[in-house]
Amino acid sequence: MALPTETVYGLGADAVNRSAVARVFRIKGRPVDHPLIVHVVDTDSARACASDWTPEAEVLARSFWPGPLTIIVERSSSMIDEVTGFRSTVALRCPSHPMMRRVLEAFPLGIAAPSANRFGKVSPTTAQHVLDDLAEDVDYILDGGPCDIGVESTIVDCSVHPAQILRPGGVPTEEISRVLGSLASTSGPSRAPGMLESHYVPNCRVHPVATRQRALDEIESGLRSRSARDGDGSSAPEILDASIDPDSFAATMYAQLRECARRGVQDVYVILPEDVGIGAAIRDRILKAAAQH
Ligand code: TXA
Ligand code: MG
């Protein structure tokens, strides 16, 4: 069943039901060693999924749950290998979407849910996106309206000390360091499996640029070389500006990329926001979307 959250729609399965979880991997086409996030209704449920609920996990949960934050801790024996990708840790998130929360009340050991898109593609932020992507492969879609935040949760690994951010997302890094005091540096390859360079790939070429002028220059030189070559009839390039209001841009970012692809736009120039707040998550997704070409 596909479920709404405040970040993106998830494809959910009872976290302790092996065949349901296996079906999620099948539908997504996701490698089995890429673990899923277990969604829980509250901190008590999270503790039941963990064997070592650390002080840092507790502080983060108190500060940001329910909300767009995923906390990684050592798993309890009730968690299954299929969800955790055979790791000793589990990723836990308590979402705020009221519809999702109603469903979670019936699952004390949580709902395992990756984003409800095929592996490697952009996440869905409306029920229609889920239908476009997964169609007959999904039994039910709970339509909770468009997602408020629009980019996935921030992932913080609390199984190490100091805690480390594995994926920038809905909760800004600055807010996490404010409540934790210290954070491990995030340079080097990510330890979250599935953080592939070319993730979040829309069906058009994405070009990150620093300014509108830069986008216009690149479009012009692109047009010149193309008309010299063949003068094909593809749709005009599109410029999306993420720099003016990053929060509202994030809310519709995936929808805009999908719409560009639907219109047959081949080249999308995205004016990057500053690397602060939700801007860090936007930059991360856009740079990964661009890494495919
Ligand atoms: O906002 C979100 O987080 C959305 C909604 C549906 O909650 N979910 C989401 O799930 O983005 P997914 O599967 O697309 O991304 C989960 C990420 C993966 O990159 C995975 O590698 C990482 O979380 N992850 C899960 N469990 C982990 C673990 N035990 N250790 C390290 N990384 C883990
Ligand atoms: Mg995903």
CSV table of C-alpha atoms and ligand atoms in Angstrom, one decimal:
chain,number,residue,atom,x,y,z
A,1,MET,CA,0.0,0.0,0.0
A,2,ALA,CA,1.3,3.5,-0.8
A,3,LEU,CA,1.0,6.0,2.0
A,4,PRO,CA,1.4,9.8,2.3
A,5,THR,CA,4.1,11.3,4.5
A,6,GLU,CA,5.1,14.9,4.9
A,7,THR,CA,8.2,14.3,2.9
A,8,VAL,CA,7.3,12.0,0.0
A,9,TYR,CA,4.9,9.1,-0.5
A,10,GLY,CA,6.1,5.7,0.8
A,11,LEU,CA,5.4,2.1,-0.3
A,12,GLY,CA,4.6,0.5,3.0
A,13,ALA,CA,4.7,-3.0,4.3
A,14,ASP,CA,4.3,-4.4,7.9
A,15,ALA,CA,7.9,-4.2,9.0
A,16,VAL,CA,8.0,-7.7,10.5
A,17,ASN,CA,6.1,-9.4,7.6
A,18,ARG,CA,8.8,-11.0,5.4
A,19,SER,CA,6.7,-11.6,2.4
A,20,ALA,CA,5.2,-8.1,2.4
A,21,VAL,CA,8.7,-6.6,2.7
A,22,ALA,CA,9.9,-8.9,-0.1
A,23,ARG,CA,7.1,-7.6,-2.3
A,24,VAL,CA,8.2,-4.0,-1.7
A,25,PHE,CA,11.7,-4.8,-2.9
A,26,ARG,CA,10.3,-6.6,-6.0
A,27,ILE,CA,8.0,-3.7,-6.9
A,28,LYS,CA,10.7,-1.1,-6.5
A,29,GLY,CA,13.3,-3.2,-8.2
A,30,ARG,CA,15.6,-2.3,-5.3
A,31,PRO,CA,18.8,-4.3,-4.5
A,32,VAL,CA,18.2,-6.4,-1.3
A,33,ASP,CA,21.1,-4.9,0.5
A,34,HIS,CA,19.6,-1.4,0.5
A,35,PRO,CA,17.8,-1.2,3.8
A,36,LEU,CA,14.4,0.4,4.4
A,37,ILE,CA,13.3,3.0,6.9
A,38,VAL,CA,10.9,1.7,9.5
A,39,HIS,CA,8.2,4.2,10.3
A,40,VAL,CA,6.8,4.3,13.8
A,41,VAL,CA,4.0,6.1,15.5
A,42,ASP,CA,6.0,7.3,18.6
A,43,THR,CA,9.2,7.0,20.5
A,44,ASP,CA,8.0,4.0,22.5
A,45,SER,CA,7.6,2.1,19.2
A,46,ALA,CA,11.0,3.3,18.2
A,47,ARG,CA,12.5,1.9,21.4
A,48,ALA,CA,10.9,-1.5,20.7
A,49,CYS,CA,12.7,-1.6,17.4
A,50,ALA,CA,16.1,-0.6,18.9
A,51,SER,CA,18.5,-2.5,21.1
A,52,ASP,CA,20.5,0.7,22.0
A,53,TRP,CA,18.4,3.8,22.0
A,54,THR,CA,21.2,6.3,22.6
A,55,PRO,CA,21.0,9.7,24.4
A,56,GLU,CA,21.5,11.4,21.0
A,57,ALA,CA,18.6,9.5,19.5
A,58,GLU,CA,16.4,10.5,22.4
A,59,VAL,CA,17.4,14.2,22.1
A,60,LEU,CA,16.8,14.2,18.3
A,61,ALA,CA,13.4,12.4,18.7
A,62,ARG,CA,12.3,14.9,21.3
A,63,SER,CA,13.3,17.8,19.1
A,64,PHE,CA,12.1,16.7,15.7
A,65,TRP,CA,9.6,13.9,15.9
A,66,PRO,CA,7.0,13.6,14.5
A,67,GLY,CA,8.8,15.0,11.5
A,68,PRO,CA,11.2,14.6,8.6
A,69,LEU,CA,14.1,13.0,10.5
A,70,THR,CA,15.3,9.4,10.3
A,71,ILE,CA,17.5,8.1,13.2
A,72,ILE,CA,19.8,5.1,12.8
A,73,VAL,CA,20.4,3.0,15.9
A,74,GLU,CA,21.4,-0.7,16.8
A,75,ARG,CA,18.3,-2.8,16.0
A,76,SER,CA,16.4,-5.0,18.3
A,77,SER,CA,15.8,-8.8,17.7
A,78,SER,CA,12.3,-8.1,16.5
A,79,MET,CA,13.6,-6.4,13.4
A,80,ILE,CA,14.1,-8.7,10.3
A,81,ASP,CA,17.2,-8.9,8.1
A,82,GLU,CA,15.1,-8.2,5.0
A,83,VAL,CA,14.4,-4.6,6.3
A,84,THR,CA,17.8,-3.8,7.7
A,85,GLY,CA,19.7,-5.2,4.7
A,86,PHE,CA,21.4,-7.7,7.1
A,87,ARG,CA,22.9,-4.9,9.1
A,88,SER,CA,23.0,-4.6,12.9
A,89,THR,CA,21.3,-1.2,12.7
A,90,VAL,CA,17.8,0.0,11.8
A,91,ALA,CA,16.6,3.4,10.4
A,92,LEU,CA,13.6,4.7,12.3
A,93,ARG,CA,11.4,7.6,11.5
A,94,CYS,CA,8.2,9.0,13.1
A,95,PRO,CA,6.3,10.9,10.4
A,96,SER,CA,3.8,13.7,11.1
A,97,HIS,CA,1.3,13.2,8.3
A,98,PRO,CA,-2.0,12.5,10.1
A,99,MET,CA,-3.2,9.9,7.6
A,100,MET,CA,0.1,7.9,7.9
A,101,ARG,CA,-0.1,8.3,11.7
A,102,ARG,CA,-3.6,6.7,11.8
A,103,VAL,CA,-2.3,3.7,9.9
A,104,LEU,CA,0.9,3.5,12.1
A,105,GLU,CA,-1.3,3.1,15.2
A,106,ALA,CA,-2.1,-0.4,14.1
A,107,PHE,CA,1.6,-1.3,13.7
A,108,PRO,CA,3.6,-1.3,17.0
A,109,LEU,CA,6.7,-2.6,15.3
A,110,GLY,CA,6.4,-0.2,12.4
A,111,ILE,CA,5.8,0.1,8.7
A,112,ALA,CA,8.9,-0.4,6.5
A,113,ALA,CA,8.6,2.0,3.6
A,114,PRO,CA,10.9,3.3,0.9
A,115,SER,CA,9.8,6.1,-1.3
A,116,ALA,CA,7.0,4.8,-3.7
A,117,ASN,CA,9.0,5.1,-6.9
A,118,ARG,CA,11.0,2.6,-9.0
A,119,PHE,CA,14.6,2.3,-7.9
A,120,GLY,CA,16.8,5.3,-8.8
A,121,LYS,CA,14.0,7.5,-10.0
A,122,VAL,CA,12.6,10.7,-8.4
A,123,SER,CA,10.3,10.3,-5.4
A,124,PRO,CA,6.5,10.8,-5.7
A,125,THR,CA,5.0,13.7,-3.8
A,126,THR,CA,1.3,13.2,-4.9
A,127,ALA,CA,-0.9,10.1,-5.1
A,128,GLN,CA,-1.0,10.6,-8.9
A,129,HIS,CA,2.8,10.3,-9.1
A,130,VAL,CA,2.6,7.0,-7.3
A,131,LEU,CA,0.0,5.8,-9.8
A,132,ASP,CA,2.1,7.1,-12.7
A,133,ASP,CA,5.1,5.2,-11.4
A,134,LEU,CA,3.8,1.9,-10.0
A,135,ALA,CA,0.4,1.6,-11.6
A,136,GLU,CA,-1.0,-2.0,-11.3
A,137,ASP,CA,1.8,-3.1,-9.0
A,138,VAL,CA,0.3,-1.3,-6.0
A,139,ASP,CA,-2.9,-2.5,-4.4
A,140,TYR,CA,-3.9,0.7,-2.6
A,141,ILE,CA,-2.8,4.3,-2.6
A,142,LEU,CA,-3.9,6.5,0.4
A,143,ASP,CA,-4.3,9.9,-1.1
A,144,GLY,CA,-3.2,12.4,1.6
A,145,GLY,CA,-2.7,15.3,-0.9
A,146,PRO,CA,0.6,16.8,-2.0
A,147,CYS,CA,3.5,16.4,0.4
A,148,ASP,CA,4.3,19.5,2.4
A,149,ILE,CA,8.1,19.2,2.5
A,150,GLY,CA,8.7,17.5,-0.8
A,151,VAL,CA,12.2,16.1,-0.2
A,152,GLU,CA,13.1,13.0,1.8
A,153,SER,CA,13.9,13.0,5.5
A,154,THR,CA,17.3,13.9,7.0
A,155,ILE,CA,19.1,10.7,8.0
A,156,VAL,CA,21.3,10.8,11.2
A,157,ASP,CA,23.4,7.8,12.3
A,158,CYS,CA,23.2,7.6,16.1
A,159,SER,CA,24.8,4.2,16.2
A,160,VAL,CA,28.2,6.0,16.0
A,161,HIS,CA,29.5,8.7,18.3
A,162,PRO,CA,29.5,11.6,17.6
A,163,ALA,CA,26.4,11.1,15.4
A,164,GLN,CA,26.8,11.6,11.7
A,165,ILE,CA,24.4,13.0,9.0
A,166,LEU,CA,24.1,10.4,6.2
A,167,ARG,CA,21.6,12.3,4.0
A,168,PRO,CA,20.6,16.0,4.1
A,169,GLY,CA,16.8,16.3,4.1
A,170,GLY,CA,13.7,17.9,5.6
A,171,VAL,CA,15.4,18.9,9.0
A,172,PRO,CA,18.3,21.3,8.3
A,173,THR,CA,21.8,20.1,9.4
A,174,GLU,CA,22.2,23.3,11.4
A,175,GLU,CA,19.2,22.5,13.6
A,176,ILE,CA,20.6,19.0,14.2
A,177,SER,CA,24.0,20.4,15.3
A,178,ARG,CA,22.3,23.0,17.4
A,179,VAL,CA,20.6,20.3,19.6
A,180,LEU,CA,23.4,17.7,19.5
A,181,GLY,CA,26.3,20.1,19.9
A,182,SER,CA,28.7,18.0,17.9
A,183,LEU,CA,28.4,16.0,14.7
A,184,ALA,CA,30.9,13.9,12.9
A,185,SER,CA,32.2,15.3,9.6
A,186,THR,CA,30.3,14.1,6.6
A,187,SER,CA,33.1,14.1,4.1
A,188,GLY,CA,34.0,10.9,2.3
A,189,PRO,CA,31.7,8.2,0.9
A,190,SER,CA,28.3,7.9,2.6
A,191,ARG,CA,27.7,4.9,4.8
A,192,ALA,CA,24.0,4.7,3.8
A,193,PRO,CA,23.8,2.0,1.1
A,194,GLY,CA,21.8,3.3,-1.8
A,195,MET,CA,23.2,6.9,-1.7
A,196,LEU,CA,24.4,6.4,-5.3
A,197,GLU,CA,25.8,9.3,-7.1
A,198,SER,CA,23.2,9.0,-9.8
A,199,HIS,CA,20.1,8.7,-7.7
A,200,TYR,CA,16.9,10.6,-8.1
A,201,VAL,CA,17.1,10.5,-11.9
A,202,PRO,CA,14.2,12.3,-13.7
A,203,ASN,CA,13.6,11.6,-17.4
A,204,CYS,CA,15.4,14.8,-18.5
A,205,ARG,CA,18.9,16.1,-18.3
A,206,VAL,CA,19.4,18.2,-15.1
A,207,HIS,CA,22.0,21.0,-15.1
A,208,PRO,CA,22.8,22.7,-11.8
A,209,VAL,CA,23.8,26.3,-12.2
A,210,ALA,CA,24.8,29.1,-9.8
A,211,THR,CA,23.0,32.0,-11.5
A,212,ARG,CA,20.2,32.7,-14.1
A,213,GLN,CA,22.8,34.3,-16.3
A,214,ARG,CA,24.9,31.1,-16.2
A,215,ALA,CA,21.8,29.1,-17.3
A,216,LEU,CA,21.1,31.5,-20.1
A,217,ASP,CA,24.7,31.4,-21.3
A,218,GLU,CA,24.7,27.6,-21.3
A,219,ILE,CA,21.4,27.4,-23.1
A,220,GLU,CA,22.6,29.8,-25.8
A,221,SER,CA,25.8,27.9,-26.4
A,222,GLY,CA,23.8,24.6,-26.4
A,223,LEU,CA,21.4,26.0,-29.0
A,224,ARG,CA,24.3,27.2,-31.2
A,225,SER,CA,26.0,23.8,-31.2
A,226,ARG,CA,22.7,22.0,-31.7
A,227,SER,CA,21.5,24.0,-34.6
A,228,ALA,CA,24.9,23.7,-36.2
A,229,ARG,CA,24.5,19.9,-35.8
A,230,ASP,CA,20.9,19.0,-36.6
A,231,GLY,CA,18.3,21.6,-35.4
A,232,ASP,CA,16.2,19.0,-33.8
A,233,GLY,CA,12.6,19.7,-32.7
A,234,SER,CA,12.8,19.0,-29.0
A,235,SER,CA,11.0,21.2,-26.4
A,236,ALA,CA,12.7,24.4,-25.3
A,237,PRO,CA,15.0,24.1,-22.2
A,238,GLU,CA,13.5,25.1,-18.9
A,239,ILE,CA,15.0,27.1,-16.0
A,240,LEU,CA,13.8,26.3,-12.5
A,241,ASP,CA,14.9,28.8,-9.8
A,242,ALA,CA,15.5,27.1,-6.4
A,243,SER,CA,17.4,30.0,-5.0
A,244,ILE,CA,14.6,32.5,-4.2
A,245,ASP,CA,12.4,30.5,-1.9
A,246,PRO,CA,14.0,27.1,-1.3
A,247,ASP,CA,11.3,25.8,1.0
A,248,SER,CA,8.5,26.2,-1.5
A,249,PHE,CA,10.8,25.1,-4.3
A,250,ALA,CA,11.5,21.8,-2.3
A,251,ALA,CA,7.7,21.2,-1.9
A,252,THR,CA,7.2,21.0,-5.7
A,253,MET,CA,10.7,20.1,-6.9
A,254,TYR,CA,10.0,16.5,-7.9
A,255,ALA,CA,6.6,17.5,-9.3
A,256,GLN,CA,8.3,20.1,-11.5
A,257,LEU,CA,10.9,17.7,-12.8
A,258,ARG,CA,8.2,15.2,-13.6
A,259,GLU,CA,6.2,17.9,-15.4
A,260,CYS,CA,9.3,18.9,-17.5
A,261,ALA,CA,9.8,15.2,-18.5
A,262,ARG,CA,6.1,14.9,-19.4
A,263,ARG,CA,6.3,17.9,-21.7
A,264,GLY,CA,9.3,16.4,-23.4
A,265,VAL,CA,11.8,19.0,-22.1
A,266,GLN,CA,15.2,17.6,-22.5
A,267,ASP,CA,17.3,20.1,-20.6
A,268,VAL,CA,16.4,21.5,-17.2
A,269,TYR,CA,18.6,24.2,-15.6
A,270,VAL,CA,18.2,24.5,-11.9
A,271,ILE,CA,19.5,27.6,-10.2
A,272,LEU,CA,20.9,26.2,-6.9
A,273,PRO,CA,20.0,27.6,-3.5
A,274,GLU,CA,22.6,28.4,-0.8
A,275,ASP,CA,23.9,25.4,1.0
A,276,VAL,CA,21.9,26.1,4.2
A,277,GLY,CA,18.5,24.9,5.6
A,278,ILE,CA,16.5,22.9,3.1
A,279,GLY,CA,18.9,24.2,0.4
A,280,ALA,CA,21.4,21.5,1.4
A,281,ALA,CA,18.8,18.8,0.5
A,282,ILE,CA,17.8,20.4,-2.7
A,283,ARG,CA,21.5,20.7,-3.8
A,284,ASP,CA,22.1,17.1,-2.9
A,285,ARG,CA,19.2,15.8,-5.0
A,286,ILE,CA,19.9,18.1,-8.0
A,287,LEU,CA,23.6,17.2,-8.0
A,288,LYS,CA,22.7,13.5,-7.9
A,289,ALA,CA,20.1,13.9,-10.6
A,290,ALA,CA,22.8,15.6,-12.7
A,291,ALA,CA,25.4,13.0,-12.1
A,292,GLN,CA,23.9,10.6,-14.7
A,293,HIS,CA,25.3,12.5,-17.6
B,1,TXA,O1,11.4,10.9,3.8
B,1,TXA,C1,11.8,9.7,3.7
B,1,TXA,O2,12.8,9.3,4.4
B,1,TXA,C2,11.0,8.8,2.8
B,1,TXA,C3,9.6,8.6,3.4
B,1,TXA,C4,8.8,7.6,2.7
B,1,TXA,O3,9.7,8.3,4.8
B,1,TXA,N1,11.7,7.5,2.7
B,1,TXA,C5,12.8,7.3,2.0
B,1,TXA,O4,13.2,5.9,1.9
B,1,TXA,O5,13.4,8.2,1.5
B,1,TXA,P1,14.3,5.4,0.9
B,1,TXA,O6,14.2,3.9,1.0
B,1,TXA,O7,14.0,6.0,-0.5
B,1,TXA,O8,15.6,5.8,1.5
B,1,TXA,C6,16.1,5.3,2.7
B,1,TXA,C7,17.6,5.5,2.9
B,1,TXA,C8,18.4,4.6,1.9
B,1,TXA,O9,19.3,5.4,1.3
B,1,TXA,C9,19.0,3.6,2.9
B,1,TXA,O10,20.3,3.2,2.4
B,1,TXA,C10,19.1,4.3,4.2
B,1,TXA,O11,17.9,5.1,4.2
B,1,TXA,N2,19.1,3.4,5.3
B,1,TXA,C11,18.0,2.7,5.7
B,1,TXA,N3,18.4,1.9,6.8
B,1,TXA,C12,19.7,2.1,7.0
B,1,TXA,C13,20.7,1.6,7.9
B,1,TXA,N4,20.4,0.7,8.8
B,1,TXA,N5,22.0,2.1,7.8
B,1,TXA,C14,22.3,3.1,6.9
B,1,TXA,N6,21.4,3.6,6.0
B,1,TXA,C15,20.2,3.1,6.0
B,2,MG,MG,14.0,6.7,-2.4
